[in-house]
Tab-separated table of C-alpha atoms in Angstrom:
chain	number	residue	atom	x	y	z
A	1	PRO	CA	0.101	-0.359	0.101
A	2	SER	CA	1.323	4.231	-0.942
A	3	PRO	CA	2.138	4.704	2.368
A	4	PRO	CA	-0.259	8.143	3.946
A	5	PRO	CA	0.079	11.356	2.505
A	6	SER	CA	2.447	14.526	4.368
A	7	PRO	CA	0.417	16.776	6.488
A	8	PRO	CA	0.987	20.286	4.866
A	9	PRO	CA	4.386	22.228	6.533
A	10	SER	CA	3.368	24.864	9.073
A	11	PRO	CA	3.402	28.548	8.050
A	12	VAL	CA	6.544	30.202	8.101
A	13	SER	CA	6.891	32.132	11.690
A	14	ALA	CA	10.666	32.674	11.940
A	15	ALA	CA	12.975	34.142	10.235
A	16	ALA	CA	16.590	34.985	10.409
A	17	VAL	CA	19.026	36.629	8.997
A	18	TYR	CA	22.496	35.309	7.527
A	19	THR	CA	24.550	37.969	5.826
A	20	PRO	CA	23.671	35.484	4.452
A	21	ALA	CA	20.367	35.553	5.565
A	22	VAL	CA	17.619	32.880	6.681
A	23	PHE	CA	14.009	32.946	7.316
A	24	ALA	CA	13.098	30.096	9.330
A	25	ARG	CA	11.105	28.268	11.443
A	26	ALA	CA	12.920	27.356	14.755
A	27	PRO	CA	13.769	28.552	18.891
A	28	PHE	CA	15.721	30.526	19.218
A	29	GLY	CA	19.109	28.841	20.161
A	30	LYS	CA	18.120	25.758	18.508
A	31	GLN	CA	21.957	24.083	17.244
A	32	MET	CA	22.419	24.544	13.213
A	33	ALA	CA	24.878	23.177	11.837
A	34	GLY	CA	26.797	24.547	9.206
A	35	SER	CA	24.419	27.857	9.394
A	36	GLY	CA	27.102	30.091	11.385
A	37	ARG	CA	25.832	31.767	14.238
A	38	ILE	CA	23.524	33.971	15.435
A	39	PHE	CA	24.244	37.004	17.040
A	40	ALA	CA	20.507	38.397	17.324
A	41	THR	CA	16.781	37.826	17.408
A	42	PHE	CA	14.098	39.511	17.418
A	43	GLU	CA	10.772	38.253	18.168
A	44	ARG	CA	6.544	39.004	17.334
A	45	GLY	CA	4.081	37.003	18.605
A	46	ALA	CA	4.508	34.136	17.481
A	47	ARG	CA	7.350	34.975	15.066
A	48	ALA	CA	10.953	36.362	15.217
A	49	VAL	CA	13.619	37.118	13.221
A	50	HIS	CA	17.603	35.243	13.869
A	51	VAL	CA	20.220	37.123	12.385
A	52	HIS	CA	23.339	35.706	10.833
A	53	LEU	CA	26.683	35.745	10.027
A	54	GLY	CA	27.811	32.332	7.865
A	55	ARG	CA	28.535	30.823	5.404
A	56	CYS	CA	27.124	29.604	1.552
A	57	VAL	CA	22.669	29.606	2.241
A	58	VAL	CA	23.211	27.174	-0.575
A	59	MET	CA	25.853	24.706	-0.171
A	60	ALA	CA	25.735	25.110	3.701
A	61	PRO	CA	22.084	25.452	5.604
A	62	PRO	CA	20.674	25.085	9.158
A	63	HIS	CA	19.242	21.722	9.766
A	64	GLY	CA	16.633	19.672	12.248
A	65	TRP	CA	14.235	22.811	10.779
A	66	GLY	CA	11.257	20.671	8.318
A	67	MET	CA	10.407	21.405	5.199
A	68	MET	CA	12.565	24.351	4.059
A	69	ALA	CA	12.633	26.857	1.287
A	70	LEU	CA	15.342	28.137	-0.350
A	71	VAL	CA	15.090	32.061	-2.413
A	72	ASN	CA	17.404	32.494	-5.404
A	73	PRO	CA	18.226	35.943	-6.446
A	74	ALA	CA	18.035	35.225	-9.697
A	75	ASN	CA	17.799	36.587	-13.134
A	76	GLU	CA	14.319	37.827	-15.036
A	77	LYS	CA	14.538	35.276	-16.989
A	78	LEU	CA	15.307	32.337	-14.603
A	79	VAL	CA	17.866	30.652	-17.271
A	80	GLY	CA	20.969	30.926	-14.590
A	81	THR	CA	23.884	32.399	-15.167
A	82	LYS	CA	25.174	31.327	-18.424
A	83	LEU	CA	28.651	33.054	-18.726
A	84	PRO	CA	32.124	32.048	-15.748
A	85	TYR	CA	32.179	35.914	-15.563
A	86	PHE	CA	30.259	38.495	-15.580
A	87	PRO	CA	30.015	42.753	-14.151
A	88	ARG	CA	28.404	43.270	-11.169
A	89	GLY	CA	26.170	45.983	-10.719
A	90	GLY	CA	24.042	46.877	-13.859
A	91	PRO	CA	22.378	45.592	-17.108
A	92	VAL	CA	25.179	46.087	-20.103
A	93	PRO	CA	24.375	46.877	-23.616
A	94	GLU	CA	24.156	44.273	-26.479
A	95	GLU	CA	26.388	46.182	-29.025
A	96	ARG	CA	29.621	48.661	-27.767
A	97	PRO	CA	28.577	51.840	-28.902
A	98	CYS	CA	31.043	53.124	-32.445
A	99	ASP	CA	31.296	56.204	-31.861
A	100	GLY	CA	34.975	56.779	-32.890
A	101	ALA	CA	37.881	55.708	-31.591
A	102	ALA	CA	37.288	57.558	-28.778
A	103	ALA	CA	35.013	55.505	-27.322
A	104	THR	CA	36.843	52.627	-25.795
A	105	GLN	CA	35.254	49.867	-23.465
A	106	ARG	CA	36.456	51.499	-20.345
A	107	ASP	CA	34.047	55.129	-20.907
A	108	TRP	CA	30.698	53.311	-21.645
A	109	ALA	CA	31.469	49.501	-19.631
A	110	PRO	CA	31.443	48.482	-16.044
A	111	PRO	CA	33.798	47.254	-14.628
A	112	GLY	CA	34.274	43.722	-15.577
A	113	PHE	CA	32.081	44.271	-18.559
A	114	VAL	CA	31.647	40.907	-20.380
A	115	SER	CA	31.735	41.710	-24.682
A	116	ARG	CA	29.350	39.582	-26.142
A	117	TRP	CA	32.075	38.662	-28.228
A	118	GLY	CA	34.217	36.946	-24.770
A	119	GLY	CA	36.245	40.345	-24.951
A	120	MET	CA	37.192	41.122	-21.296
A	121	GLU	CA	37.663	44.661	-19.593
A	122	ILE	CA	39.270	43.355	-16.208
A	123	GLY	CA	37.709	44.745	-13.157
A	124	SER	CA	37.311	44.692	-8.940
A	125	GLU	CA	33.680	44.959	-9.774
A	126	MET	CA	34.111	41.180	-11.933
A	127	MET	CA	31.912	38.601	-10.196
A	128	TYR	CA	31.952	34.689	-10.833
A	129	SER	CA	29.524	32.094	-11.105
A	130	MET	CA	30.480	30.346	-7.472
A	131	GLN	CA	30.374	32.890	-6.466
A	132	THR	CA	26.522	33.722	-7.082
A	133	CYS	CA	23.638	31.924	-5.337
A	134	ASP	CA	22.302	31.921	-8.547
A	135	GLY	CA	24.964	30.065	-9.231
A	136	VAL	CA	25.883	27.709	-6.653
A	137	VAL	CA	21.799	27.236	-7.610
A	138	GLY	CA	22.169	25.751	-11.404
A	139	MET	CA	25.277	23.845	-10.352
A	140	LEU	CA	23.259	22.196	-7.985
A	141	GLY	CA	20.134	21.872	-9.493
A	142	GLY	CA	21.450	20.968	-12.823
A	143	ALA	CA	19.419	20.242	-16.241
A	144	GLU	CA	16.174	19.367	-13.965
A	145	LEU	CA	15.882	22.680	-12.971
A	146	ARG	CA	16.502	24.608	-15.738
A	147	ARG	CA	13.652	23.133	-16.735
A	148	GLU	CA	11.999	23.525	-14.683
A	149	CYS	CA	12.516	27.282	-15.397
A	150	SER	CA	11.353	27.261	-18.313
A	151	ARG	CA	8.395	25.557	-18.225
A	152	LEU	CA	7.323	28.706	-15.519
A	153	PRO	CA	4.390	31.331	-17.713
A	154	VAL	CA	6.251	33.493	-19.394
A	155	ARG	CA	4.746	37.346	-17.009
A	156	GLY	CA	6.378	40.008	-19.136
A	157	PRO	CA	5.795	42.029	-22.412
A	158	PRO	CA	4.717	40.061	-24.976
A	159	GLY	CA	7.070	38.345	-27.415
A	160	SER	CA	9.598	38.688	-23.823
A	161	ASP	CA	10.806	36.143	-22.542
A	162	VAL	CA	10.300	37.437	-18.921
A	163	ARG	CA	9.146	34.871	-16.572
A	164	CYS	CA	10.161	36.779	-12.917
A	165	PRO	CA	9.466	40.556	-13.243
A	166	GLN	CA	11.811	42.177	-10.677
A	167	GLY	CA	10.828	42.919	-7.324
A	168	GLU	CA	8.515	39.743	-8.278
A	169	VAL	CA	9.182	35.530	-7.295
A	170	ALA	CA	9.025	32.327	-8.778
A	171	VAL	CA	8.379	29.083	-7.725
A	172	THR	CA	10.421	25.571	-8.800
A	173	ARG	CA	10.241	21.747	-7.240
A	174	ALA	CA	14.219	21.773	-5.576
A	175	THR	CA	16.059	19.530	-7.947
A	176	GLY	CA	19.404	17.647	-8.189
A	177	GLY	CA	21.721	18.204	-5.387
A	178	LEU	CA	19.483	20.599	-3.971
A	179	ALA	CA	16.191	18.006	-2.688
A	180	ALA	CA	18.388	16.806	-0.521
A	181	SER	CA	17.577	20.141	1.917
A	182	PHE	CA	15.015	22.722	0.541
A	183	ASN	CA	11.123	21.569	-1.152
A	184	CYS	CA	11.350	23.841	-3.212
A	185	ILE	CA	13.314	27.579	-4.592
A	186	VAL	CA	11.543	30.881	-4.289
A	187	HIS	CA	12.831	32.155	-7.511
A	188	ALA	CA	13.168	36.206	-6.554
A	189	VAL	CA	14.521	39.109	-8.765
A	190	PRO	CA	16.112	42.183	-7.195
A	191	PRO	CA	16.880	45.045	-8.983
A	192	PHE	CA	19.748	47.254	-10.203
A	193	PHE	CA	21.304	49.520	-7.234
A	194	ALA	CA	20.166	53.305	-8.552
A	195	LEU	CA	21.267	56.021	-7.125
A	196	THR	CA	19.121	59.561	-6.896
A	197	ALA	CA	20.852	62.496	-8.187
A	198	SER	CA	21.872	63.310	-4.135
A	199	GLY	CA	23.323	60.202	-3.991
A	200	GLU	CA	20.632	58.230	-1.704
A	201	PRO	CA	18.861	54.816	-2.780
A	202	CYS	CA	16.339	54.906	-5.156
A	203	PRO	CA	12.776	54.887	-4.448
A	204	ASP	CA	11.550	52.271	-6.463
A	205	TRP	CA	15.108	50.320	-5.446
A	206	ARG	CA	13.975	50.150	-1.597
A	207	ALA	CA	10.679	49.367	-3.319
A	208	ARG	CA	11.253	46.186	-5.613
A	209	LEU	CA	13.889	44.878	-2.910
A	210	GLU	CA	11.627	44.548	-0.614
A	211	GLY	CA	8.879	42.833	-2.638
A	212	CYS	CA	11.287	40.485	-3.599
A	213	TRP	CA	11.519	40.083	0.859
A	214	LEU	CA	7.745	39.853	1.520
A	215	HIS	CA	6.714	37.853	-1.805
A	216	ALA	CA	9.231	35.858	-1.018
A	217	LEU	CA	8.213	35.147	2.011
A	218	GLU	CA	4.561	34.569	1.047
A	219	ALA	CA	5.166	32.342	-1.338
A	220	ALA	CA	7.143	30.112	0.792
A	221	GLN	CA	4.098	29.636	2.946
A	222	PRO	CA	1.886	26.311	1.038
A	223	HIS	CA	5.459	24.468	0.928
A	224	ALA	CA	7.598	25.568	3.802
A	225	GLU	CA	7.856	25.341	7.487
A	226	ALA	CA	10.862	27.704	6.824
A	227	VAL	CA	12.743	29.917	4.245
A	228	VAL	CA	16.493	30.264	4.195
A	229	ALA	CA	17.789	33.043	1.645
A	230	PRO	CA	21.278	35.538	1.498
A	231	LEU	CA	21.104	38.753	1.023
A	232	ILE	CA	19.450	39.604	-1.555
A	233	GLY	CA	20.877	42.521	-3.779
A	234	ALA	CA	24.115	42.126	-2.225
A	235	GLY	CA	25.603	40.066	-5.029
A	236	ALA	CA	25.474	40.840	-9.044
A	237	ARG	CA	22.364	43.232	-8.612
A	238	GLY	CA	24.978	46.090	-6.994
A	239	ALA	CA	24.195	47.456	-3.764
A	240	PRO	CA	26.326	47.786	-0.738
A	241	VAL	CA	25.831	44.858	1.679
A	242	GLU	CA	24.637	48.580	4.405
A	243	HIS	CA	21.962	50.154	1.500
A	244	ALA	CA	20.369	45.494	1.532
A	245	ALA	CA	20.555	45.124	4.573
A	246	ARG	CA	18.617	47.506	5.868
A	247	VAL	CA	15.782	46.640	3.252
A	248	ALA	CA	16.150	43.735	4.935
A	249	ALA	CA	15.304	44.671	8.159
A	250	GLY	CA	12.865	46.660	7.133
A	251	ALA	CA	11.524	43.964	5.310
A	252	ALA	CA	11.587	41.753	8.120
A	253	ALA	CA	10.474	43.967	10.128
A	254	SER	CA	6.980	44.237	8.436
A	255	TRP	CA	6.430	40.025	8.198
A	256	LEU	CA	6.696	40.293	12.498
A	257	ARG	CA	4.251	43.326	12.797
A	258	ALA	CA	2.147	41.045	10.090
A	259	ALA	CA	2.555	38.382	13.081
A	260	ALA	CA	-0.442	37.518	14.692
A	261	PRO	CA	0.047	38.248	19.082
A	262	GLU	CA	0.257	34.755	20.772
A	263	PRO	CA	-3.538	33.843	23.070
A	264	SER	CA	-3.085	35.285	26.248
A	265	GLY	CA	-3.171	32.337	29.930
């Protein structure tokens, strides 16, 4: 006879922010192998936010926290990291401008620009695939994860191949080497970091990044008891850690405020 179906997971009721960051259902102080150390915790009602310092949240997630969803900072097409290295912090033009000899790559390209023909202007902002969660997720999830993403509906303009707009999320199964640790993958597309003329983070950037956090927590509710995530936006999308951390803190505070208070008595 077939085994009885597994009971549905309890709603996500706690959050832990690594830098990497983790959202998870677990009592504060519970031993978490491989997940680093907790250095702060915030609680409201049945929910809690745990702040961590730790290693890669994909390769070394917390253990013993029940069914977990992984938030993967992805690109709009959900195609993973196709290049072995790429620039941090901004979209790359399809074509190189041709305005004469003065229009060299250094005049317009972001540091670490990878040209369409494979040329490279090496800069300090270059990133390798395995330095990003999306790269590690793609490696572990393999071809099956790519197929899962390709089956998702297109959500961009007619004729586009955008499967997840900036600030939004999409959910797939955890496949390949991810399935041992995670129940599902929540692909979240953070915006590219941008500043106003006065040097402050753009309000639209902040709103879309906060949307990634809140949409990810909401999308995980039917699938997991825990949600683990890196510090979204602080990798290839170019946000300084301090700005990305402020947005994460604001989203975590909103999530805590939405918690129902614990019953008295």
